[in-house]
Every structure is written in structure tokens, then in C-alpha cells.
CSV table of C-alpha atoms in Angstrom, one decimal:
chain,number,residue,atom,x,y,z
A,937,UNK,CA,-61.3,-67.7,-23.3
A,938,UNK,CA,-64.8,-66.4,-22.3
A,939,UNK,CA,-66.5,-69.3,-24.1
A,940,UNK,CA,-63.8,-71.9,-23.8
A,941,UNK,CA,-64.6,-74.5,-21.1
A,942,UNK,CA,-61.1,-76.1,-20.9
A,943,UNK,CA,-57.9,-74.9,-19.4
A,944,UNK,CA,-55.6,-72.2,-20.8
A,945,UNK,CA,-53.0,-74.8,-21.7
A,946,UNK,CA,-55.6,-76.9,-23.6
A,947,UNK,CA,-56.8,-73.8,-25.5
A,948,UNK,CA,-53.2,-73.0,-26.6
A,949,UNK,CA,-52.7,-76.7,-27.8
A,950,UNK,CA,-56.1,-76.7,-29.6
A,951,UNK,CA,-55.3,-73.4,-31.4
A,952,UNK,CA,-51.8,-74.6,-32.5
A,953,UNK,CA,-52.8,-78.1,-33.6
A,954,UNK,CA,-56.0,-76.9,-35.5
A,955,UNK,CA,-53.9,-74.3,-37.4
A,956,UNK,CA,-51.4,-77.0,-38.2
A,957,UNK,CA,-48.4,-75.0,-36.9
A,958,UNK,CA,-47.3,-78.3,-35.4
A,959,UNK,CA,-48.4,-81.6,-36.9
A,960,UNK,CA,-49.2,-83.4,-33.6
A,961,UNK,CA,-49.3,-83.1,-29.9
A,962,UNK,CA,-45.9,-84.8,-29.3
A,963,UNK,CA,-44.1,-82.3,-31.6
A,964,UNK,CA,-46.0,-79.4,-30.1
A,965,UNK,CA,-44.9,-80.4,-26.6
A,966,UNK,CA,-41.3,-80.8,-27.6
A,967,UNK,CA,-41.3,-77.4,-29.2
A,968,UNK,CA,-43.0,-75.9,-26.2
A,969,UNK,CA,-40.4,-77.3,-23.8
A,970,UNK,CA,-37.5,-76.0,-26.0
A,971,UNK,CA,-38.8,-72.5,-25.8
A,972,UNK,CA,-39.3,-71.7,-29.5
A,973,UNK,CA,-42.6,-70.0,-29.3
A,974,UNK,CA,-43.6,-66.3,-29.0
A,975,UNK,CA,-47.1,-66.2,-27.5
A,976,UNK,CA,-49.0,-63.0,-28.2
A,977,UNK,CA,-52.1,-63.0,-26.0
A,978,UNK,CA,-54.3,-60.2,-27.4
A,979,UNK,CA,-57.4,-58.6,-25.8
A,980,UNK,CA,-56.9,-59.3,-22.1
A,981,UNK,CA,-59.4,-56.5,-21.4
A,982,UNK,CA,-62.2,-58.5,-23.0
A,983,UNK,CA,-62.1,-61.4,-20.4
A,984,UNK,CA,-65.2,-61.5,-18.3
A,985,UNK,CA,-64.5,-60.5,-14.7
A,986,UNK,CA,-66.1,-63.7,-13.5
A,987,UNK,CA,-63.3,-65.7,-15.2
A,988,UNK,CA,-60.4,-63.3,-14.8
A,989,UNK,CA,-59.0,-64.6,-11.5
A,990,UNK,CA,-59.0,-68.2,-12.8
A,991,UNK,CA,-57.4,-67.2,-16.1
A,992,UNK,CA,-54.8,-65.1,-14.4
A,993,UNK,CA,-53.7,-68.1,-12.3
A,994,UNK,CA,-53.7,-70.4,-15.4
A,995,UNK,CA,-51.6,-67.9,-17.4
A,996,UNK,CA,-49.1,-67.6,-14.5
A,997,UNK,CA,-48.8,-71.4,-14.2
A,998,UNK,CA,-48.4,-71.7,-18.0
A,999,UNK,CA,-45.7,-69.1,-18.0
A,1000,UNK,CA,-43.8,-70.7,-15.2
A,1001,UNK,CA,-44.0,-74.2,-16.7
A,1002,UNK,CA,-42.8,-73.1,-20.1
A,1003,UNK,CA,-40.6,-70.1,-19.1
A,1004,UNK,CA,-38.2,-70.5,-22.0
A,1005,UNK,CA,-40.8,-69.2,-24.4
A,1006,UNK,CA,-41.6,-65.5,-24.8
A,1007,UNK,CA,-45.0,-64.0,-23.9
A,1008,UNK,CA,-46.7,-60.7,-24.7
A,1009,UNK,CA,-50.1,-59.7,-23.3
A,1010,UNK,CA,-51.9,-56.8,-24.9
A,1011,UNK,CA,-54.8,-54.9,-23.3
A,1012,UNK,CA,-56.5,-51.6,-23.1
A,1013,UNK,CA,-55.4,-49.5,-20.1
A,1014,UNK,CA,-57.2,-50.1,-16.8
A,1015,UNK,CA,-58.0,-53.8,-17.4
A,1016,UNK,CA,-56.2,-55.0,-14.2
A,1017,UNK,CA,-53.2,-56.5,-16.1
A,1018,UNK,CA,-50.8,-53.8,-15.0
A,1019,UNK,CA,-48.1,-55.1,-12.7
A,1020,UNK,CA,-48.9,-58.7,-13.6
A,1021,UNK,CA,-46.1,-61.0,-12.2
A,1022,UNK,CA,-43.1,-61.9,-14.4
A,1023,UNK,CA,-44.1,-59.3,-17.0
A,1024,UNK,CA,-42.9,-55.8,-17.7
A,1025,UNK,CA,-45.4,-53.0,-18.3
A,1026,UNK,CA,-45.2,-51.1,-21.6
A,1027,UNK,CA,-47.5,-48.4,-22.9
A,1028,UNK,CA,-47.9,-47.5,-26.5
A,1029,UNK,CA,-46.5,-43.9,-26.8
A,1030,UNK,CA,-48.3,-41.3,-28.9
A,1031,UNK,CA,-46.7,-40.8,-32.2
A,1032,UNK,CA,-44.4,-37.7,-32.5
A,1033,UNK,CA,-44.7,-35.4,-35.4
A,1034,UNK,CA,-41.7,-37.2,-37.0
A,1035,UNK,CA,-43.4,-40.5,-36.4
A,1036,UNK,CA,-46.6,-39.4,-38.1
A,1037,UNK,CA,-44.6,-38.2,-41.1
A,1038,UNK,CA,-42.6,-41.5,-41.2
A,1039,UNK,CA,-45.8,-43.6,-40.9
A,1040,UNK,CA,-47.5,-41.8,-43.8
A,1041,UNK,CA,-44.3,-42.2,-45.9
A,1042,UNK,CA,-44.3,-46.0,-45.3
A,1043,UNK,CA,-48.0,-46.5,-45.9
A,1044,UNK,CA,-48.7,-44.1,-48.8
A,1045,UNK,CA,-46.7,-44.8,-52.0
A,1046,UNK,CA,-48.4,-42.2,-54.3
A,1047,UNK,CA,-46.3,-39.0,-54.2
A,1048,UNK,CA,-49.2,-36.6,-54.9
A,1049,UNK,CA,-51.5,-38.2,-52.3
A,1050,UNK,CA,-48.6,-38.2,-49.7
A,1051,UNK,CA,-48.0,-34.5,-50.3
A,1052,UNK,CA,-51.7,-33.6,-49.9
A,1053,UNK,CA,-51.9,-35.5,-46.6
A,1054,UNK,CA,-48.7,-33.8,-45.3
A,1055,UNK,CA,-50.1,-30.4,-46.2
A,1056,UNK,CA,-53.4,-31.0,-44.4
A,1057,UNK,CA,-51.6,-32.3,-41.2
A,1058,UNK,CA,-49.3,-29.2,-41.2
A,1059,UNK,CA,-52.1,-26.7,-41.6
A,1060,UNK,CA,-52.2,-24.7,-38.3
A,1061,UNK,CA,-56.0,-24.8,-38.2
A,1062,UNK,CA,-55.8,-28.6,-37.7
A,1063,UNK,CA,-53.5,-28.5,-34.7
A,1064,UNK,CA,-56.4,-29.2,-32.3
A,1065,UNK,CA,-57.3,-32.4,-34.1
A,1066,UNK,CA,-53.7,-33.6,-34.5
A,1067,UNK,CA,-54.1,-35.8,-31.3
A,1068,UNK,CA,-56.3,-38.2,-33.3
A,1069,UNK,CA,-53.4,-38.9,-35.6
A,1070,UNK,CA,-50.9,-39.7,-32.8
A,1071,UNK,CA,-52.7,-43.0,-32.5
A,1072,UNK,CA,-51.4,-45.5,-35.1
A,1073,UNK,CA,-54.8,-47.1,-35.6
A,1074,UNK,CA,-56.6,-43.8,-36.1
A,1075,UNK,CA,-53.8,-42.6,-38.3
A,1076,UNK,CA,-54.2,-45.7,-40.5
A,1077,UNK,CA,-57.9,-45.2,-40.7
A,1078,UNK,CA,-57.5,-41.5,-41.6
A,1079,UNK,CA,-55.1,-42.3,-44.5
A,1080,UNK,CA,-57.6,-44.9,-45.7
A,1081,UNK,CA,-60.4,-42.4,-45.7
A,1082,UNK,CA,-58.5,-39.5,-47.1
A,1083,UNK,CA,-59.6,-39.7,-50.7
A,1084,UNK,CA,-63.3,-39.6,-49.7
A,1085,UNK,CA,-62.9,-37.3,-46.8
A,1086,UNK,CA,-59.9,-35.0,-47.1
A,1087,UNK,CA,-60.3,-33.4,-43.7
A,1088,UNK,CA,-59.7,-34.2,-40.0
A,1089,UNK,CA,-63.1,-34.4,-38.2
A,1090,UNK,CA,-63.3,-32.9,-34.8
A,1091,UNK,CA,-65.5,-35.7,-33.4
A,1092,UNK,CA,-64.7,-39.4,-33.0
A,1093,UNK,CA,-68.1,-40.4,-34.3
A,1094,UNK,CA,-67.5,-38.4,-37.5
A,1095,UNK,CA,-64.2,-40.1,-37.9
A,1096,UNK,CA,-65.7,-43.6,-37.7
A,1097,UNK,CA,-68.5,-42.5,-40.0
A,1098,UNK,CA,-65.9,-41.5,-42.6
A,1099,UNK,CA,-64.2,-44.9,-42.2
A,1100,UNK,CA,-67.4,-46.7,-42.9
A,1101,UNK,CA,-68.2,-44.5,-45.9
A,1102,UNK,CA,-64.8,-45.4,-47.4
A,1103,UNK,CA,-65.1,-49.1,-46.7
A,1104,UNK,CA,-68.5,-49.2,-48.3
A,1105,UNK,CA,-67.6,-47.3,-51.4
A,1106,UNK,CA,-64.2,-48.9,-52.1
A,1107,UNK,CA,-62.8,-52.4,-52.0
A,1108,UNK,CA,-59.4,-51.2,-51.0
A,1109,UNK,CA,-59.1,-47.6,-49.6
A,1110,UNK,CA,-55.4,-47.9,-49.4
A,1111,UNK,CA,-54.6,-47.6,-53.0
A,1112,UNK,CA,-55.3,-44.7,-55.5
A,1113,UNK,CA,-56.8,-46.9,-58.1
A,1114,UNK,CA,-59.2,-48.8,-55.8
A,1115,UNK,CA,-62.5,-49.9,-57.3
A,1116,UNK,CA,-66.0,-50.7,-56.2
A,1117,UNK,CA,-66.8,-54.3,-55.6
A,1118,UNK,CA,-70.1,-56.1,-56.4
A,1119,UNK,CA,-72.2,-56.6,-53.3
A,1120,UNK,CA,-74.1,-60.0,-53.4
A,1121,UNK,CA,-77.0,-58.7,-51.3
A,1122,UNK,CA,-77.5,-55.6,-53.6
A,1123,UNK,CA,-78.1,-53.7,-50.3
A,1124,UNK,CA,-77.6,-49.9,-50.1
A,1125,UNK,CA,-75.2,-48.2,-47.6
A,1126,UNK,CA,-78.1,-47.3,-45.3
A,1127,UNK,CA,-79.2,-50.9,-45.2
A,1128,UNK,CA,-75.7,-52.1,-44.2
A,1129,UNK,CA,-75.5,-49.4,-41.6
A,1130,UNK,CA,-78.8,-50.4,-40.1
A,1131,UNK,CA,-77.7,-54.1,-39.9
A,1132,UNK,CA,-74.4,-53.2,-38.5
A,1133,UNK,CA,-75.9,-50.9,-35.8
A,1134,UNK,CA,-78.2,-53.6,-34.7
A,1135,UNK,CA,-75.6,-56.4,-34.9
A,1136,UNK,CA,-73.1,-54.3,-32.9
A,1137,UNK,CA,-75.6,-53.5,-30.1
A,1138,UNK,CA,-76.7,-57.1,-29.8
A,1139,UNK,CA,-73.2,-58.5,-29.6
A,1140,UNK,CA,-72.1,-55.8,-27.2
A,1141,UNK,CA,-74.8,-56.6,-24.7
A,1142,UNK,CA,-73.8,-60.2,-24.9
A,1143,UNK,CA,-70.1,-59.3,-24.4
A,1144,UNK,CA,-68.9,-60.8,-27.7
A,1145,UNK,CA,-66.1,-59.1,-29.7
A,1146,UNK,CA,-65.2,-62.1,-31.9
A,1147,UNK,CA,-67.8,-64.2,-33.7
A,1148,UNK,CA,-68.1,-67.6,-35.2
A,1149,UNK,CA,-69.9,-68.0,-38.5
A,1150,UNK,CA,-72.8,-69.8,-36.7
A,1151,UNK,CA,-73.0,-66.9,-34.2
A,1152,UNK,CA,-73.1,-64.3,-36.9
A,1153,UNK,CA,-75.7,-66.3,-38.9
A,1154,UNK,CA,-77.9,-66.6,-35.8
A,1155,UNK,CA,-77.7,-62.8,-35.1
A,1156,UNK,CA,-78.3,-61.8,-38.7
A,1157,UNK,CA,-81.3,-64.1,-39.0
A,1158,UNK,CA,-82.8,-62.5,-35.9
A,1159,UNK,CA,-82.1,-59.0,-37.3
A,1160,UNK,CA,-83.6,-59.9,-40.7
A,1161,UNK,CA,-86.8,-61.0,-38.9
A,1162,UNK,CA,-87.1,-57.7,-37.2
A,1163,UNK,CA,-86.1,-55.1,-39.8
A,1164,UNK,CA,-87.4,-54.1,-43.1
A,1165,UNK,CA,-84.5,-55.4,-45.1
A,1166,UNK,CA,-84.4,-58.6,-47.2
A,1167,UNK,CA,-81.2,-60.5,-47.7
A,1168,UNK,CA,-79.6,-64.0,-47.8
A,1169,UNK,CA,-77.5,-64.4,-44.6
A,1170,UNK,CA,-74.6,-66.1,-46.3
A,1171,UNK,CA,-74.5,-63.4,-49.0
A,1172,UNK,CA,-74.5,-60.7,-46.3
A,1173,UNK,CA,-71.6,-62.3,-44.4
A,1174,UNK,CA,-69.7,-62.4,-47.7
A,1175,UNK,CA,-70.4,-58.7,-48.3
A,1176,UNK,CA,-69.4,-57.7,-44.8
A,1177,UNK,CA,-66.1,-59.6,-45.1
A,1178,UNK,CA,-65.2,-59.1,-48.8
A,1179,UNK,CA,-67.1,-56.3,-50.4
A,1180,UNK,CA,-66.8,-53.7,-47.6
A,1181,UNK,CA,-64.2,-55.4,-45.4
A,1182,UNK,CA,-66.0,-54.3,-42.2
A,1183,UNK,CA,-65.5,-57.8,-40.7
A,1184,UNK,CA,-62.2,-59.6,-40.8
A,1185,UNK,CA,-61.7,-63.4,-40.6
A,1186,UNK,CA,-58.9,-65.0,-38.6
A,1187,UNK,CA,-59.1,-68.8,-38.6
A,1188,UNK,CA,-62.7,-69.5,-37.6
A,1189,UNK,CA,-63.5,-66.2,-36.0
A,1190,UNK,CA,-64.7,-62.9,-37.4
A,1191,UNK,CA,-64.1,-59.6,-35.8
A,1192,UNK,CA,-64.2,-55.8,-36.6
A,1193,UNK,CA,-61.0,-54.1,-37.7
A,1194,UNK,CA,-61.0,-52.6,-34.3
A,1195,UNK,CA,-63.3,-52.9,-31.4
A,1196,UNK,CA,-64.0,-49.2,-31.5
A,1197,UNK,CA,-65.8,-49.7,-34.8
A,1198,UNK,CA,-68.2,-52.1,-33.0
A,1199,UNK,CA,-68.6,-49.5,-30.3
A,1200,UNK,CA,-69.4,-46.8,-32.8
A,1201,UNK,CA,-72.2,-48.8,-34.4
A,1202,UNK,CA,-73.7,-49.8,-31.1
A,1203,UNK,CA,-73.7,-46.2,-29.9
A,1204,UNK,CA,-75.2,-45.1,-33.2
A,1205,UNK,CA,-77.9,-47.8,-32.8
A,1206,UNK,CA,-79.0,-46.4,-29.4
A,1207,UNK,CA,-78.9,-42.8,-30.7
A,1208,UNK,CA,-81.4,-43.7,-33.5
A,1209,UNK,CA,-83.9,-45.3,-31.1
A,1210,UNK,CA,-87.1,-43.6,-30.0
A,1211,UNK,CA,-86.6,-41.8,-26.6
A,1212,UNK,CA,-88.7,-44.3,-24.6
A,1213,UNK,CA,-86.6,-47.2,-26.0
A,1214,UNK,CA,-83.3,-45.6,-25.2
A,1215,UNK,CA,-83.9,-46.1,-21.4
A,1216,UNK,CA,-84.2,-49.9,-22.0
A,1217,UNK,CA,-81.1,-50.0,-24.2
A,1218,UNK,CA,-79.0,-48.1,-21.7
A,1219,UNK,CA,-80.2,-50.2,-18.9
A,1220,UNK,CA,-79.3,-53.4,-20.8
A,1221,UNK,CA,-75.8,-52.1,-21.3
A,1222,UNK,CA,-75.5,-51.2,-17.6
A,1223,UNK,CA,-76.4,-54.8,-16.7
A,1224,UNK,CA,-73.8,-56.1,-19.2
A,1225,UNK,CA,-71.0,-53.8,-18.1
A,1226,UNK,CA,-71.6,-54.6,-14.4
A,1227,UNK,CA,-71.7,-58.4,-14.9
A,1228,UNK,CA,-69.6,-59.5,-17.7
A,1229,UNK,CA,-66.3,-57.5,-17.9
A,1230,UNK,CA,-64.2,-55.2,-15.8
A,1231,UNK,CA,-63.0,-53.4,-19.0
A,1232,UNK,CA,-63.0,-49.6,-19.0
A,1233,UNK,CA,-65.6,-48.7,-21.6
A,1234,UNK,CA,-64.7,-45.0,-21.8
A,1235,UNK,CA,-64.4,-44.9,-25.6
A,1236,UNK,CA,-67.9,-46.3,-26.0
A,1237,UNK,CA,-69.3,-43.9,-23.4
A,1238,UNK,CA,-67.6,-40.9,-25.2
A,1239,UNK,CA,-69.2,-42.0,-28.4
A,1240,UNK,CA,-72.6,-42.1,-26.7
A,1241,UNK,CA,-71.9,-38.7,-25.3
A,1242,UNK,CA,-71.2,-37.3,-28.8
A,1243,UNK,CA,-74.2,-39.0,-30.5
A,1244,UNK,CA,-76.8,-38.8,-27.7
A,1245,UNK,CA,-75.5,-36.6,-24.9
A,1246,UNK,CA,-78.7,-35.6,-23.2
A,1247,UNK,CA,-80.4,-39.0,-23.0
A,1248,UNK,CA,-77.1,-40.8,-22.4
A,1249,UNK,CA,-76.6,-38.7,-19.3
A,1250,UNK,CA,-80.3,-39.0,-18.3
A,1251,UNK,CA,-80.7,-42.8,-18.7
A,1252,UNK,CA,-77.1,-44.1,-18.2
A,1253,UNK,CA,-74.6,-41.8,-16.5
A,1254,UNK,CA,-76.8,-40.1,-14.0
A,1255,UNK,CA,-78.6,-43.2,-12.8
A,1256,UNK,CA,-75.3,-45.1,-12.3
A,1257,UNK,CA,-73.6,-42.2,-10.6
A,1258,UNK,CA,-76.7,-41.7,-8.4
A,1259,UNK,CA,-76.5,-45.4,-7.3
A,1260,UNK,CA,-72.9,-44.9,-6.1
A,1261,UNK,CA,-73.7,-41.6,-4.4
A,1262,UNK,CA,-76.8,-43.0,-2.6
A,1263,UNK,CA,-74.7,-45.8,-1.1
A,1264,UNK,CA,-72.3,-43.4,0.6
A,1265,UNK,CA,-74.7,-40.5,1.2
A,1266,UNK,CA,-75.3,-39.8,4.9
A,1267,UNK,CA,-72.7,-42.3,6.1
A,1268,UNK,CA,-69.7,-41.5,8.2
A,1269,UNK,CA,-66.7,-43.1,9.7
A,1270,UNK,CA,-66.7,-46.9,9.8
A,1271,UNK,CA,-70.0,-47.2,7.9
A,1272,UNK,CA,-68.7,-44.9,5.1
A,1273,UNK,CA,-65.5,-46.9,4.7
A,1274,UNK,CA,-67.4,-50.2,4.7
A,1275,UNK,CA,-69.8,-49.1,1.9
A,1276,UNK,CA,-66.9,-47.5,-0.1
A,1277,UNK,CA,-65.0,-50.9,0.0
A,1278,UNK,CA,-68.1,-52.6,-1.4
A,1279,UNK,CA,-68.3,-50.1,-4.3
A,1280,UNK,CA,-64.6,-49.7,-5.3
A,1281,UNK,CA,-63.1,-52.9,-3.9
A,1282,UNK,CA,-59.8,-51.4,-2.9
A,1283,UNK,CA,-56.8,-53.8,-2.6
A,1284,UNK,CA,-53.3,-53.6,-1.3
A,1285,UNK,CA,-50.5,-55.1,-3.3
A,1286,UNK,CA,-46.8,-55.4,-2.8
A,1287,UNK,CA,-45.4,-53.0,-5.5
A,1288,UNK,CA,-41.8,-53.7,-4.7
A,1289,UNK,CA,-40.3,-57.1,-3.7
A,1290,UNK,CA,-36.6,-57.6,-3.0
A,1291,UNK,CA,-35.2,-60.9,-1.9
A,1292,UNK,CA,-38.7,-62.3,-1.2
A,1293,UNK,CA,-39.4,-59.3,1.1
A,1294,UNK,CA,-42.0,-56.6,0.5
A,1295,UNK,CA,-40.4,-53.2,0.6
A,1296,UNK,CA,-43.2,-51.1,-0.7
A,1297,UNK,CA,-46.9,-51.3,-1.1
A,1298,UNK,CA,-49.7,-49.5,-3.0
A,1299,UNK,CA,-53.4,-49.2,-2.6
A,1300,UNK,CA,-55.5,-49.5,-5.7
A,1301,UNK,CA,-59.2,-49.7,-6.5
A,1302,UNK,CA,-60.4,-52.7,-8.4
A,1303,UNK,CA,-61.2,-52.3,-12.1
A,1304,UNK,CA,-64.9,-52.7,-12.0
A,1305,UNK,CA,-68.0,-50.9,-13.5
A,1306,UNK,CA,-68.2,-48.4,-10.6
A,1307,UNK,CA,-64.5,-47.3,-10.8
A,1308,UNK,CA,-64.7,-47.1,-14.6
A,1309,UNK,CA,-67.7,-44.7,-14.3
A,1310,UNK,CA,-65.7,-42.6,-11.7
A,1311,UNK,CA,-62.8,-42.5,-14.1
A,1312,UNK,CA,-65.0,-41.5,-17.0
A,1313,UNK,CA,-66.2,-38.4,-15.1
A,1314,UNK,CA,-62.6,-37.6,-14.3
A,1315,UNK,CA,-62.9,-37.9,-10.5
A,1316,UNK,CA,-59.1,-38.8,-10.2
A,1317,UNK,CA,-60.2,-40.8,-7.2
A,1318,UNK,CA,-57.9,-43.9,-8.0
A,1319,UNK,CA,-55.0,-41.5,-8.2
A,1320,UNK,CA,-55.8,-39.9,-4.8
A,1321,UNK,CA,-56.0,-43.4,-3.2
A,1322,UNK,CA,-52.6,-44.3,-4.8
A,1323,UNK,CA,-51.0,-41.2,-3.4
A,1324,UNK,CA,-52.6,-41.6,0.0
A,1325,UNK,CA,-50.3,-44.7,0.6
A,1326,UNK,CA,-47.3,-43.6,-1.4
A,1327,UNK,CA,-46.8,-40.3,0.4
A,1328,UNK,CA,-47.3,-41.7,3.9
A,1329,UNK,CA,-44.1,-43.5,4.8
A,1330,UNK,CA,-45.2,-44.6,8.2
A,1331,UNK,CA,-48.4,-46.0,6.9
A,1332,UNK,CA,-46.5,-47.8,4.2
A,1333,UNK,CA,-44.3,-49.6,6.8
A,1334,UNK,CA,-47.4,-50.7,8.7
A,1335,UNK,CA,-48.9,-52.1,5.5
A,1336,UNK,CA,-45.7,-53.9,4.6
A,1337,UNK,CA,-46.0,-55.7,8.0
A,1338,UNK,CA,-49.4,-57.1,7.0
A,1339,UNK,CA,-47.8,-59.3,4.3
A,1340,UNK,CA,-45.4,-60.9,6.9
A,1341,UNK,CA,-48.2,-61.4,9.3
A,1342,UNK,CA,-50.4,-63.4,6.9
A,1343,UNK,CA,-47.4,-65.6,5.9
A,1344,UNK,CA,-47.9,-65.3,2.1
A,1345,UNK,CA,-45.1,-65.7,-0.3
A,1346,UNK,CA,-44.6,-62.2,-1.7
A,1347,UNK,CA,-46.2,-62.1,-5.1
A,1348,UNK,CA,-48.2,-59.5,-7.0
A,1349,UNK,CA,-51.1,-62.0,-7.3
A,1350,UNK,CA,-51.3,-62.1,-3.5
A,1351,UNK,CA,-52.9,-58.7,-3.3
A,1352,UNK,CA,-55.0,-58.2,-0.3
A,1353,UNK,CA,-58.6,-57.0,-0.6
A,1354,UNK,CA,-59.4,-54.6,2.2
A,1355,UNK,CA,-62.8,-56.3,2.5
A,1356,UNK,CA,-61.1,-59.5,3.5
A,1357,UNK,CA,-58.6,-58.2,6.0
A,1358,UNK,CA,-60.1,-56.7,9.2
A,1359,UNK,CA,-56.6,-55.5,10.4
A,1360,UNK,CA,-56.2,-53.6,7.0
A,1361,UNK,CA,-59.6,-52.0,7.4
A,1362,UNK,CA,-58.8,-50.7,10.9
A,1363,UNK,CA,-55.4,-49.3,9.7
A,1364,UNK,CA,-57.0,-47.4,6.9
A,1365,UNK,CA,-59.6,-46.0,9.2
A,1366,UNK,CA,-57.1,-44.9,11.7
A,1367,UNK,CA,-54.9,-43.2,9.1
A,1368,UNK,CA,-57.6,-40.9,7.9
A,1369,UNK,CA,-58.7,-42.3,4.6
A,1370,UNK,CA,-62.2,-41.0,5.3
A,1371,UNK,CA,-61.6,-37.5,4.0
A,1372,UNK,CA,-60.6,-38.9,0.6
A,1373,UNK,CA,-63.9,-40.8,0.4
A,1374,UNK,CA,-65.8,-37.6,1.6
A,1375,UNK,CA,-64.2,-35.7,-1.2
A,1376,UNK,CA,-65.4,-38.3,-3.7
A,1377,UNK,CA,-68.9,-38.0,-2.3
A,1378,UNK,CA,-68.8,-34.2,-2.7
A,1379,UNK,CA,-67.5,-34.5,-6.3
A,1380,UNK,CA,-70.3,-37.0,-7.1
A,1381,UNK,CA,-72.9,-34.7,-5.7
A,1382,UNK,CA,-71.7,-31.6,-7.7
A,1383,UNK,CA,-71.3,-33.7,-10.9
A,1384,UNK,CA,-74.8,-35.2,-10.7
A,1385,UNK,CA,-76.4,-31.8,-10.1
A,1386,UNK,CA,-74.4,-30.3,-13.0
A,1387,UNK,CA,-75.5,-33.0,-15.4
A,1388,UNK,CA,-79.1,-32.6,-14.4
A,1389,UNK,CA,-78.8,-28.8,-14.9
A,1390,UNK,CA,-77.3,-29.3,-18.3
A,1391,UNK,CA,-80.2,-31.5,-19.4
A,1392,UNK,CA,-82.7,-28.9,-18.1
A,1393,UNK,CA,-81.0,-26.1,-20.0
A,1394,UNK,CA,-81.0,-28.1,-23.2
A,1395,UNK,CA,-84.7,-28.8,-22.8
A,1396,UNK,CA,-85.4,-25.2,-22.3
A,1397,UNK,CA,-83.4,-24.3,-25.4
A,1398,UNK,CA,-85.3,-26.8,-27.5
A,1399,UNK,CA,-88.7,-25.6,-26.2
A,1400,UNK,CA,-87.7,-22.1,-27.2
A,1401,UNK,CA,-86.8,-23.1,-30.6
A,1402,UNK,CA,-90.1,-25.0,-31.1
A,1403,UNK,CA,-92.2,-22.0,-30.0
A,1404,UNK,CA,-94.3,-20.7,-32.9
């Protein structure tokens, strides 16, 4: 949807007609009216924030117009899709011990291999890492890499490294008798890694997670002109898709097996840069994350922390936290609330509607770059804001009245931004929201100082090691 200029409905029609699911537009419309489709809208979290409001509205209109069909929207947590009207929220539960065992049993057919995986998982010394395997995707990847790496790594970055090692060395890591495939480019593993690192970084700063053949060709040509690796672009694309299966093809679009693989290579790219270039790279990402998407990028940031903790904190985390802190430093009362609203964009929405009447409200912060950073450092601020309204019954009733005053039909989409409602601003000010914001300010101050202190300690330790 980010690169599509037409409406949501036109996009659906184009996809279905081009894939020949239906022979023509008349048949498609007839089937659509009859309600025979299940629409699975994957990757909501990847929609650019600048387009999200329009797309939300178009999805709502499409669902209303063709309500006989079934619709599923998937997303990472924290993308703003929660409590979307006419949809129920479901979260993927972590796999239980029995689920993990059953999953392995279904995937692994070889009895000996299955037994060795069971033994490793049951080993008490691996209990601390078992949480990795409660995620179906990571469990699948672990099974795939088991023959090459029969251990559970204690870092995400090591885990993804193992996945890439396996994909490079085997055509099909799922079977016992898998075999190496010829690589048209004749490139070595380090060459592929260098290309994938660069490609992943370039695509991430442009906000792309799926790629056309032309887009990949353009990026790989640019990479070839700037690295000491020689290859034919078409051969490399073939190798990436077929020989090592690091890119998958669906219709006309390529993508990584999971977005986290792209994030791993992008984080690895930055970690390999000279120190003075890392500042530029992290600044580029800051600009991208602020402008292109309200997705929570915590997985990417955690990978950067593992691979490049000191300079990630110095050039990315601290500067962005400092920007937030500086905006609320020294402010009080009305001025503090006003600046906080600009940073976190709190909004009020009717969480419970009965017979077209709002019976309960909640206050949330918008999913934007600032709130994602605050969540990453575990400030718990969004939770405190949520509880602030939920636990105050009198305040809740006052906020309920706001919806009747503005004569809006009760609907989740009719959330009210505090910045756009002067009455709501005054109510929050009178009901002592300021102490919550002051607590956030104090937490930021302490966190920034601690991060700086950690960098200083690490530098001292390195200096001591280098002393002759």
C-alpha cells in the first residue's frame, strides 16, 4: 500500500485479477458480493504513518461494503491496529512445552534427529534460552539450523547468524539428506553477507520490506559499483532466491523469510562500519523511523544493542532520548502538558460502546517514534497513562461526556487527540496528569545519565586493556 497510488479496493481487484483467481472484473465483483473471500491483510505495521489514516478509513469502508466476507489483519504489536472497529484482537500465544514438542514432531520426520532436538531442549542448562523456542518462527529456524549448529544461542544475533550459515551451506535445511546447490555467481559466503548487509541497510532506510525485481536490480547494481565484489545482477538474484533461499518470491514481489532477517543484516552492516560513519548511519535511520512508519522497531534496536551497544547508545539512543528530555526539561504545568502532547500525541478513544453510547474511555499515546523509544527503554509510560484514566471513575465519566458534546457517532475511529480538543486538555490538567509526565522526565534523566556512564566505563576498560 505504501507505493500504490490507487484506492484499497482497486488494489484488491488488481491483485486478484492479475493472479487470475477470478477471470474478469464482473466475476470478481459477483464473488465479492456473495461473501466467498477470506482476505488476509498481512503486515499492517509496515504502512507508512503518513498514509495510515487514509488506509484505515478505506479498509473500514471496504469491510462495511463487503461485510459477508471474512477479514484478518496481521501486525506486530504496537502498530495502532489494536481495537480496530469491527475486528476482534487476538495475540499469538507463546508455545507451551507440549506445543514445542508437538511442533517438532510435525516438522521433523527423522527419528534420530527428532530425538537429539528433544534432548537438547530438555537439558536444564538451556532453560534460560527456551523462550526463543516459544516463538513458532524462531523454533522453525532453530530446527532448520540444528544440523549445522546443534545448540541454542543466547543472543538473537547469533541465532540469525546460524540461520544464514545454514541457508548458505544447504539448499534445504529441513531434510537430513539436503545437498549444496551450485551458485551462479561463484561468490563466497562472506561476499553474500557483505551484499546482504548493504542491501538490508539501504532498503530499511527507504522503508521497503518487499521488493520488485527492478528495485532489487537497481540496489544490487548500486552495491556492485561501491564494493569490491564482482557479479552479474541477474545471477545474484537467482542465487539469493534459489541457491540460499534468503529471498522468497510471491507473485512479483521478493521478501526475506521474515523481516527480522533484514533487520539482522542491517544491524550487522552498521556494526561493521568505521566509528565515524556509524553516526551518519544511525542518523539516517532516525530520520527514516521518524518520518516513514509508526512501527515499533524494538527488535532491530535490540539487535543493534547486541552487535554495537556502545556506539548504538552514543549515536542513536542517547541523542533521541535527549531530544525528548530537552523538550520537557524545565517546563511545568500547562507548558509541560502542551509539550508532552506534541511528543507523545495522547488520544482518547471510546473503549466500550453499548447501544451507540460510550460507557468507558481510555487514554493512549500514539504509536510514533518517540513512544517506541520510550517503550524500548522500558519506561512503562503508556501503561501509566492507561491506568490514569481507567482507575479514576469520576474522570472517566467526565471524559465520556466529551463524546456526546462533540456530536460524533460513537466509533473507535473517532478517537480524540488531546491536541485538538481544548476542553480535554483542561480536564487532564485539572485531574493531575502532570505528576505522571514529571515521573517520565525523571526516568529519562536517570536513563540518559546511566547510558552515558556505561559508555564511559567501557571506554576506561578498553583503555586499560590497550595499555602496554
